[in-house]
Amino acid sequence: MGITSTEQQFYEENGFLLKKGLVSAEDVARIQVEVEDIHNRMAENPADGIGISWEVYDTEDHPPRIKQLMHSELVSPTLNKLLRSDLMLDCLEAMMGPDISLFHSKLLPKAGGDGTAIPWHQDYAYWKNDDNKPVMINCQLAISEANLENGCIQFVPGSHKWGLQEHERKQQTFGVFLPGHYHEREYAVAVEMEPGDGVFFNALIIHGSAPNNSQRDRLMNTFAYNVTGNGAARSREVLRGKPDAS
């Protein structure tokens, strides 16, 4: 599939790019089966190798709800297939070059009525270390419909050109965030998505999402990619191009 020159220009100017129908309806249906009842399943019998951050509620008897599940390729064979597929890597190659490594794959099953906001942040604020540059790219894949009611992702267009902003830090999931945590932003653009759509975005773009006020989970998965050799110790696997010789 790849991306067109017009899409490339849009990405460079805005810091994100929505690709409609990135993944087939058949693959989306397989993922939906593989992650069905994921909250209760992982609470009862978590899969080996994953990392889970749980929503925190005021009452102890609240049913468990996942905020994020790291290494989601270990619970969904279809996600594992897609993260390394040509349809994904061809798009990425146009944006970041031919040497592509997996940074992580993360399920975001924002629970219906219970899924809290994701504060405004830049991913590079989490990822920055002494030997990497902000060249990483995310692709957030819609496994269910994403809209304003259920907390779709929102971006501040062009904010990837502002450099890394000063973030606040707290001991919580998504504990690195811009001042104000989460509030409506006048210039933010909500990216509503149908199942199978994917949005690619830069490591420096400011983004966040509102709580899920609907009755159904908003199922998304974020694939994060790095240029091979860019802080390579944190990359999990070379997917295309040269081996990691660092």
PDB file of C-alpha atoms in Angstrom:
ATOM      1  CA  MET A   1       0.000   0.000   0.000  1.00  0.00           C
ATOM      2  CA  GLY A   2       2.589   2.584   1.072  1.00  0.00           C
ATOM      3  CA  ILE A   3       1.693   6.269   1.129  1.00  0.00           C
ATOM      4  CA  THR A   4       1.298   8.841  -1.634  1.00  0.00           C
ATOM      5  CA  SER A   5       3.355  12.002  -1.996  1.00  0.00           C
ATOM      6  CA  THR A   6       0.304  13.995  -0.871  1.00  0.00           C
ATOM      7  CA  GLU A   7       0.004  11.847   2.267  1.00  0.00           C
ATOM      8  CA  GLN A   8       3.734  12.201   2.895  1.00  0.00           C
ATOM      9  CA  GLN A   9       3.421  15.981   2.725  1.00  0.00           C
ATOM     10  CA  PHE A  10       0.423  15.951   5.087  1.00  0.00           C
ATOM     11  CA  TYR A  11       2.349  13.832   7.591  1.00  0.00           C
ATOM     12  CA  GLU A  12       5.393  16.095   7.476  1.00  0.00           C
ATOM     13  CA  GLU A  13       3.275  19.226   7.986  1.00  0.00           C
ATOM     14  CA  ASN A  14       0.874  17.903  10.623  1.00  0.00           C
ATOM     15  CA  GLY A  15       2.764  15.109  12.409  1.00  0.00           C
ATOM     16  CA  PHE A  16       0.073  12.463  11.865  1.00  0.00           C
ATOM     17  CA  LEU A  17      -1.604  10.625   8.999  1.00  0.00           C
ATOM     18  CA  LEU A  18      -4.859   8.662   8.976  1.00  0.00           C
ATOM     19  CA  LYS A  19      -4.946   5.634   6.651  1.00  0.00           C
ATOM     20  CA  LYS A  20      -8.496   4.446   6.070  1.00  0.00           C
ATOM     21  CA  GLY A  21      -8.910   0.683   5.702  1.00  0.00           C
ATOM     22  CA  LEU A  22      -5.309  -0.071   6.600  1.00  0.00           C
ATOM     23  CA  VAL A  23      -6.264  -3.535   7.895  1.00  0.00           C
ATOM     24  CA  SER A  24      -8.861  -5.885   6.415  1.00  0.00           C
ATOM     25  CA  ALA A  25     -12.219  -6.561   8.048  1.00  0.00           C
ATOM     26  CA  GLU A  26     -11.235 -10.237   8.326  1.00  0.00           C
ATOM     27  CA  ASP A  27      -8.109  -9.427  10.349  1.00  0.00           C
ATOM     28  CA  VAL A  28     -10.039  -7.017  12.570  1.00  0.00           C
ATOM     29  CA  ALA A  29     -12.610  -9.747  13.270  1.00  0.00           C
ATOM     30  CA  ARG A  30      -9.815 -12.151  14.237  1.00  0.00           C
ATOM     31  CA  ILE A  31      -8.319  -9.607  16.653  1.00  0.00           C
ATOM     32  CA  GLN A  32     -11.717  -8.976  18.223  1.00  0.00           C
ATOM     33  CA  VAL A  33     -12.040 -12.699  18.960  1.00  0.00           C
ATOM     34  CA  GLU A  34      -8.471 -12.934  20.288  1.00  0.00           C
ATOM     35  CA  VAL A  35      -8.936 -10.048  22.759  1.00  0.00           C
ATOM     36  CA  GLU A  36     -12.526 -10.799  23.755  1.00  0.00           C
ATOM     37  CA  ASP A  37     -13.142 -10.323  27.514  1.00  0.00           C
ATOM     38  CA  ILE A  38      -9.489  -9.298  27.839  1.00  0.00           C
ATOM     39  CA  HIS A  39      -9.975  -7.513  31.187  1.00  0.00           C
ATOM     40  CA  ASN A  40     -11.295 -10.543  33.063  1.00  0.00           C
ATOM     41  CA  ARG A  41      -9.068 -13.039  31.266  1.00  0.00           C
ATOM     42  CA  MET A  42      -5.882 -11.195  32.160  1.00  0.00           C
ATOM     43  CA  ALA A  43      -7.045 -10.599  35.738  1.00  0.00           C
ATOM     44  CA  GLU A  44      -7.601 -14.338  36.205  1.00  0.00           C
ATOM     45  CA  ASN A  45      -4.679 -15.703  34.181  1.00  0.00           C
ATOM     46  CA  PRO A  46      -2.250 -13.133  32.730  1.00  0.00           C
ATOM     47  CA  ALA A  47      -0.254 -14.255  29.713  1.00  0.00           C
ATOM     48  CA  ASP A  48       3.498 -14.785  30.068  1.00  0.00           C
ATOM     49  CA  GLY A  49       5.674 -11.862  28.989  1.00  0.00           C
ATOM     50  CA  ILE A  50       3.064  -9.126  29.045  1.00  0.00           C
ATOM     51  CA  GLY A  51       2.922  -6.059  31.243  1.00  0.00           C
ATOM     52  CA  ILE A  52      -0.417  -4.684  32.423  1.00  0.00           C
ATOM     53  CA  SER A  53      -1.306  -1.323  33.924  1.00  0.00           C
ATOM     54  CA  TRP A  54      -4.752  -1.356  35.506  1.00  0.00           C
ATOM     55  CA  GLU A  55      -7.255   1.449  35.887  1.00  0.00           C
ATOM     56  CA  VAL A  56      -7.435   2.734  39.473  1.00  0.00           C
ATOM     57  CA  TYR A  57     -10.872   3.347  40.975  1.00  0.00           C
ATOM     58  CA  ASP A  58     -12.117   4.686  44.292  1.00  0.00           C
ATOM     59  CA  THR A  59     -13.876   1.452  45.299  1.00  0.00           C
ATOM     60  CA  GLU A  60     -12.069  -1.828  45.927  1.00  0.00           C
ATOM     61  CA  ASP A  61     -14.903  -3.969  44.535  1.00  0.00           C
ATOM     62  CA  HIS A  62     -14.791  -2.374  41.067  1.00  0.00           C
ATOM     63  CA  PRO A  63     -14.281  -4.989  38.304  1.00  0.00           C
ATOM     64  CA  PRO A  64     -10.717  -4.966  36.939  1.00  0.00           C
ATOM     65  CA  ARG A  65     -10.184  -2.836  33.855  1.00  0.00           C
ATOM     66  CA  ILE A  66      -6.968  -2.645  31.830  1.00  0.00           C
ATOM     67  CA  LYS A  67      -5.488   0.775  31.081  1.00  0.00           C
ATOM     68  CA  GLN A  68      -2.783  -0.624  28.824  1.00  0.00           C
ATOM     69  CA  LEU A  69      -1.400  -4.062  27.995  1.00  0.00           C
ATOM     70  CA  MET A  70       2.208  -4.065  26.829  1.00  0.00           C
ATOM     71  CA  HIS A  71       3.463  -6.704  24.359  1.00  0.00           C
ATOM     72  CA  SER A  72      -0.024  -7.294  22.975  1.00  0.00           C
ATOM     73  CA  GLU A  73       1.441  -9.401  20.162  1.00  0.00           C
ATOM     74  CA  LEU A  74       1.721 -12.159  22.785  1.00  0.00           C
ATOM     75  CA  VAL A  75      -2.053 -12.309  23.303  1.00  0.00           C
ATOM     76  CA  SER A  76      -3.077 -11.824  19.648  1.00  0.00           C
ATOM     77  CA  PRO A  77      -1.423 -13.772  16.824  1.00  0.00           C
ATOM     78  CA  THR A  78      -3.111 -11.468  14.328  1.00  0.00           C
ATOM     79  CA  LEU A  79      -1.572  -8.348  15.882  1.00  0.00           C
ATOM     80  CA  ASN A  80       1.779 -10.153  15.798  1.00  0.00           C
ATOM     81  CA  LYS A  81       1.305 -10.796  12.079  1.00  0.00           C
ATOM     82  CA  LEU A  82       0.188  -7.270  11.278  1.00  0.00           C
ATOM     83  CA  LEU A  83       2.988  -5.444  13.088  1.00  0.00           C
ATOM     84  CA  ARG A  84       5.529  -7.025  10.723  1.00  0.00           C
ATOM     85  CA  SER A  85       3.383  -7.027   7.551  1.00  0.00           C
ATOM     86  CA  ASP A  86       4.335  -5.294   4.309  1.00  0.00           C
ATOM     87  CA  LEU A  87       1.193  -3.147   4.469  1.00  0.00           C
ATOM     88  CA  MET A  88       2.494  -1.641   7.721  1.00  0.00           C
ATOM     89  CA  LEU A  89       6.205  -1.544   6.892  1.00  0.00           C
ATOM     90  CA  ASP A  90       5.716  -0.011   3.438  1.00  0.00           C
ATOM     91  CA  CYS A  91       3.956   2.984   5.016  1.00  0.00           C
ATOM     92  CA  LEU A  92       6.644   3.303   7.660  1.00  0.00           C
ATOM     93  CA  GLU A  93       9.513   3.092   5.183  1.00  0.00           C
ATOM     94  CA  ALA A  94       8.245   6.227   3.423  1.00  0.00           C
ATOM     95  CA  MET A  95       8.232   8.074   6.752  1.00  0.00           C
ATOM     96  CA  MET A  96      11.338   6.792   8.542  1.00  0.00           C
ATOM     97  CA  GLY A  97      13.503   5.022   5.971  1.00  0.00           C
ATOM     98  CA  PRO A  98      14.257   1.350   5.259  1.00  0.00           C
ATOM     99  CA  ASP A  99      15.722   0.292   8.619  1.00  0.00           C
ATOM    100  CA  ILE A 100      12.778  -0.454  10.902  1.00  0.00           C
ATOM    101  CA  SER A 101      12.658  -2.122  14.306  1.00  0.00           C
ATOM    102  CA  LEU A 102       9.786  -2.904  16.651  1.00  0.00           C
ATOM    103  CA  PHE A 103       9.752  -0.664  19.726  1.00  0.00           C
ATOM    104  CA  HIS A 104       6.627  -2.149  21.314  1.00  0.00           C
ATOM    105  CA  SER A 105       3.040  -3.244  20.692  1.00  0.00           C
ATOM    106  CA  LYS A 106       0.460  -2.052  23.198  1.00  0.00           C
ATOM    107  CA  LEU A 107      -3.270  -2.773  23.549  1.00  0.00           C
ATOM    108  CA  LEU A 108      -5.429   0.111  24.787  1.00  0.00           C
ATOM    109  CA  PRO A 109      -8.854  -1.371  25.639  1.00  0.00           C
ATOM    110  CA  LYS A 110     -10.425   1.791  27.076  1.00  0.00           C
ATOM    111  CA  ALA A 111     -13.335   0.312  29.029  1.00  0.00           C
ATOM    112  CA  GLY A 112     -16.900   1.436  28.353  1.00  0.00           C
ATOM    113  CA  GLY A 113     -18.006   3.868  31.033  1.00  0.00           C
ATOM    114  CA  ASP A 114     -14.798   3.250  33.020  1.00  0.00           C
ATOM    115  CA  GLY A 115     -11.907   4.088  30.705  1.00  0.00           C
ATOM    116  CA  THR A 116     -10.211   7.254  31.896  1.00  0.00           C
ATOM    117  CA  ALA A 117      -8.572  10.037  29.903  1.00  0.00           C
ATOM    118  CA  ILE A 118      -5.075   9.786  28.454  1.00  0.00           C
ATOM    119  CA  PRO A 119      -3.351  13.070  29.340  1.00  0.00           C
ATOM    120  CA  TRP A 120      -1.780  15.323  26.742  1.00  0.00           C
ATOM    121  CA  HIS A 121       1.803  14.257  26.144  1.00  0.00           C
ATOM    122  CA  GLN A 122       4.555  13.657  23.618  1.00  0.00           C
ATOM    123  CA  ASP A 123       5.731  10.061  23.361  1.00  0.00           C
ATOM    124  CA  TYR A 124       9.344  11.162  23.201  1.00  0.00           C
ATOM    125  CA  ALA A 125       9.017  12.432  26.786  1.00  0.00           C
ATOM    126  CA  TYR A 126       8.716   8.742  27.772  1.00  0.00           C
ATOM    127  CA  TRP A 127      11.258   7.417  25.303  1.00  0.00           C
ATOM    128  CA  LYS A 128      14.081   9.965  25.402  1.00  0.00           C
ATOM    129  CA  ASN A 129      17.471   8.739  26.611  1.00  0.00           C
ATOM    130  CA  ASP A 130      21.085   9.700  26.032  1.00  0.00           C
ATOM    131  CA  ASP A 131      21.502   7.998  22.662  1.00  0.00           C
ATOM    132  CA  ASN A 132      18.242   8.216  20.744  1.00  0.00           C
ATOM    133  CA  LYS A 133      16.599  10.795  18.508  1.00  0.00           C
ATOM    134  CA  PRO A 134      12.829  11.475  18.181  1.00  0.00           C
ATOM    135  CA  VAL A 135      12.455   9.458  14.976  1.00  0.00           C
ATOM    136  CA  MET A 136      10.122   6.793  16.385  1.00  0.00           C
ATOM    137  CA  ILE A 137       6.669   6.453  14.812  1.00  0.00           C
ATOM    138  CA  ASN A 138       3.449   5.037  16.236  1.00  0.00           C
ATOM    139  CA  CYS A 139       0.609   3.455  14.338  1.00  0.00           C
ATOM    140  CA  GLN A 140      -2.618   3.275  16.332  1.00  0.00           C
ATOM    141  CA  LEU A 141      -4.962   0.667  14.863  1.00  0.00           C
ATOM    142  CA  ALA A 142      -8.705   0.820  15.463  1.00  0.00           C
ATOM    143  CA  ILE A 143     -10.084  -2.588  16.494  1.00  0.00           C
ATOM    144  CA  SER A 144     -13.474  -1.036  17.232  1.00  0.00           C
ATOM    145  CA  GLU A 145     -15.059   2.247  16.250  1.00  0.00           C
ATOM    146  CA  ALA A 146     -13.350   5.268  17.814  1.00  0.00           C
ATOM    147  CA  ASN A 147     -15.238   8.544  18.197  1.00  0.00           C
ATOM    148  CA  LEU A 148     -15.546  11.546  20.478  1.00  0.00           C
ATOM    149  CA  GLU A 149     -17.960   9.779  22.825  1.00  0.00           C
ATOM    150  CA  ASN A 150     -15.675   6.829  23.527  1.00  0.00           C
ATOM    151  CA  GLY A 151     -12.410   8.761  23.706  1.00  0.00           C
ATOM    152  CA  CYS A 152     -10.760   8.705  20.280  1.00  0.00           C
ATOM    153  CA  ILE A 153      -7.217   9.986  19.933  1.00  0.00           C
ATOM    154  CA  GLN A 154      -6.716  13.725  19.413  1.00  0.00           C
ATOM    155  CA  PHE A 155      -3.697  15.579  18.031  1.00  0.00           C
ATOM    156  CA  VAL A 156      -2.419  19.144  18.033  1.00  0.00           C
ATOM    157  CA  PRO A 157      -1.440  19.476  14.346  1.00  0.00           C
ATOM    158  CA  GLY A 158       2.084  20.725  13.747  1.00  0.00           C
ATOM    159  CA  SER A 159       3.126  20.405  17.387  1.00  0.00           C
ATOM    160  CA  HIS A 160       5.846  17.920  16.396  1.00  0.00           C
ATOM    161  CA  LYS A 161       7.785  20.978  15.170  1.00  0.00           C
ATOM    162  CA  TRP A 162       7.860  22.602  18.630  1.00  0.00           C
ATOM    163  CA  GLY A 163      10.496  20.295  20.091  1.00  0.00           C
ATOM    164  CA  LEU A 164      10.181  18.406  23.350  1.00  0.00           C
ATOM    165  CA  GLN A 165       8.058  20.341  25.859  1.00  0.00           C
ATOM    166  CA  GLU A 166       8.446  20.332  29.642  1.00  0.00           C
ATOM    167  CA  HIS A 167       6.356  17.512  31.147  1.00  0.00           C
ATOM    168  CA  GLU A 168       5.125  16.816  34.669  1.00  0.00           C
ATOM    169  CA  ARG A 169       5.751  13.398  36.226  1.00  0.00           C
ATOM    170  CA  LYS A 170       3.744  11.339  38.701  1.00  0.00           C
ATOM    171  CA  GLN A 171       3.790   7.715  39.833  1.00  0.00           C
ATOM    172  CA  GLN A 172       0.862   6.482  37.757  1.00  0.00           C
ATOM    173  CA  THR A 173       0.107   4.926  34.394  1.00  0.00           C
ATOM    174  CA  PHE A 174       0.775   7.567  31.741  1.00  0.00           C
ATOM    175  CA  GLY A 175       2.565   9.451  34.504  1.00  0.00           C
ATOM    176  CA  VAL A 176       4.405  11.815  32.148  1.00  0.00           C
ATOM    177  CA  PHE A 177       2.162  14.574  30.838  1.00  0.00           C
ATOM    178  CA  LEU A 178       1.930  18.201  29.879  1.00  0.00           C
ATOM    179  CA  PRO A 179       0.674  20.753  32.439  1.00  0.00           C
ATOM    180  CA  GLY A 180      -3.062  20.456  32.986  1.00  0.00           C
ATOM    181  CA  HIS A 181      -3.090  16.659  32.495  1.00  0.00           C
ATOM    182  CA  TYR A 182      -6.163  16.520  30.242  1.00  0.00           C
ATOM    183  CA  HIS A 183      -8.544  19.281  29.176  1.00  0.00           C
ATOM    184  CA  GLU A 184     -10.145  20.355  25.939  1.00  0.00           C
ATOM    185  CA  ARG A 185      -7.697  22.078  23.602  1.00  0.00           C
ATOM    186  CA  GLU A 186      -8.972  24.627  21.109  1.00  0.00           C
ATOM    187  CA  TYR A 187      -6.664  23.542  18.292  1.00  0.00           C
ATOM    188  CA  ALA A 188      -6.801  19.782  18.839  1.00  0.00           C
ATOM    189  CA  VAL A 189      -8.128  17.563  16.045  1.00  0.00           C
ATOM    190  CA  ALA A 190     -10.117  14.457  16.974  1.00  0.00           C
ATOM    191  CA  VAL A 191      -9.375  11.507  14.682  1.00  0.00           C
ATOM    192  CA  GLU A 192     -12.514   9.375  14.527  1.00  0.00           C
ATOM    193  CA  MET A 193     -11.856   5.914  13.090  1.00  0.00           C
ATOM    194  CA  GLU A 194     -13.663   2.846  11.825  1.00  0.00           C
ATOM    195  CA  PRO A 195     -12.387  -0.669  12.615  1.00  0.00           C
ATOM    196  CA  GLY A 196      -9.357  -1.326  10.427  1.00  0.00           C
ATOM    197  CA  ASP A 197      -8.285   2.311  10.133  1.00  0.00           C
ATOM    198  CA  GLY A 198      -4.801   3.220  11.291  1.00  0.00           C
ATOM    199  CA  VAL A 199      -3.259   6.563  12.231  1.00  0.00           C
ATOM    200  CA  PHE A 200       0.505   7.059  12.054  1.00  0.00           C
ATOM    201  CA  PHE A 201       2.041   9.770  14.223  1.00  0.00           C
ATOM    202  CA  ASN A 202       5.356  11.334  15.116  1.00  0.00           C
ATOM    203  CA  ALA A 203       7.096  10.839  18.480  1.00  0.00           C
ATOM    204  CA  LEU A 204       6.931  14.591  19.186  1.00  0.00           C
ATOM    205  CA  ILE A 205       3.313  15.371  18.323  1.00  0.00           C
ATOM    206  CA  ILE A 206       1.130  16.381  21.281  1.00  0.00           C
ATOM    207  CA  HIS A 207      -1.791  13.985  21.688  1.00  0.00           C
ATOM    208  CA  GLY A 208      -4.252  12.643  24.231  1.00  0.00           C
ATOM    209  CA  SER A 209      -7.808  11.381  24.551  1.00  0.00           C
ATOM    210  CA  ALA A 210     -10.939  11.957  26.628  1.00  0.00           C
ATOM    211  CA  PRO A 211     -12.602   9.326  28.863  1.00  0.00           C
ATOM    212  CA  ASN A 212     -14.846   6.652  27.374  1.00  0.00           C
ATOM    213  CA  ASN A 213     -18.397   7.819  28.083  1.00  0.00           C
ATOM    214  CA  SER A 214     -20.027   5.108  25.988  1.00  0.00           C
ATOM    215  CA  GLN A 215     -21.114   1.657  27.144  1.00  0.00           C
ATOM    216  CA  ARG A 216     -18.665  -0.305  24.978  1.00  0.00           C
ATOM    217  CA  ASP A 217     -14.882  -0.680  25.121  1.00  0.00           C
ATOM    218  CA  ARG A 218     -12.886   1.444  22.707  1.00  0.00           C
ATOM    219  CA  LEU A 219     -10.368  -1.103  21.448  1.00  0.00           C
ATOM    220  CA  MET A 220      -7.155   0.247  19.968  1.00  0.00           C
ATOM    221  CA  ASN A 221      -3.657  -1.126  19.529  1.00  0.00           C
ATOM    222  CA  THR A 222      -0.547   0.997  19.196  1.00  0.00           C
ATOM    223  CA  PHE A 223       2.424  -0.354  17.262  1.00  0.00           C
ATOM    224  CA  ALA A 224       5.547   1.693  18.013  1.00  0.00           C
ATOM    225  CA  TYR A 225       8.503   1.544  15.639  1.00  0.00           C
ATOM    226  CA  ASN A 226      12.076   2.804  15.802  1.00  0.00           C
ATOM    227  CA  VAL A 227      14.847   3.338  13.284  1.00  0.00           C
ATOM    228  CA  THR A 228      17.220   0.414  13.742  1.00  0.00           C
ATOM    229  CA  GLY A 229      20.248   1.460  15.789  1.00  0.00           C
ATOM    230  CA  ASN A 230      18.530   4.519  17.283  1.00  0.00           C
ATOM    231  CA  GLY A 231      18.785   3.663  20.966  1.00  0.00           C
ATOM    232  CA  ALA A 232      18.741   0.069  19.798  1.00  0.00           C
ATOM    233  CA  ALA A 233      18.870  -1.465  23.261  1.00  0.00           C
ATOM    234  CA  ARG A 234      15.200  -0.601  23.641  1.00  0.00           C
ATOM    235  CA  SER A 235      14.142  -2.049  20.274  1.00  0.00           C
ATOM    236  CA  ARG A 236      12.784  -5.585  20.409  1.00  0.00           C
ATOM    237  CA  GLU A 237      13.267  -6.887  16.868  1.00  0.00           C
ATOM    238  CA  VAL A 238      14.573  -5.745  13.476  1.00  0.00           C
ATOM    239  CA  LEU A 239      11.672  -5.979  11.016  1.00  0.00           C
ATOM    240  CA  ARG A 240      13.147  -4.565   7.809  1.00  0.00           C
ATOM    241  CA  GLY A 241      16.519  -3.397   6.541  1.00  0.00           C
ATOM    242  CA  LYS A 242      19.958  -3.805   8.066  1.00  0.00           C
ATOM    243  CA  PRO A 243      20.623  -5.891  11.179  1.00  0.00           C
ATOM    244  CA  ASP A 244      21.237  -3.988  14.382  1.00  0.00           C
ATOM    245  CA  ALA A 245      25.022  -3.955  14.719  1.00  0.00           C
ATOM    246  CA  SER A 246      25.216  -1.673  17.757  1.00  0.00           C
TER     247      SER A 246
END
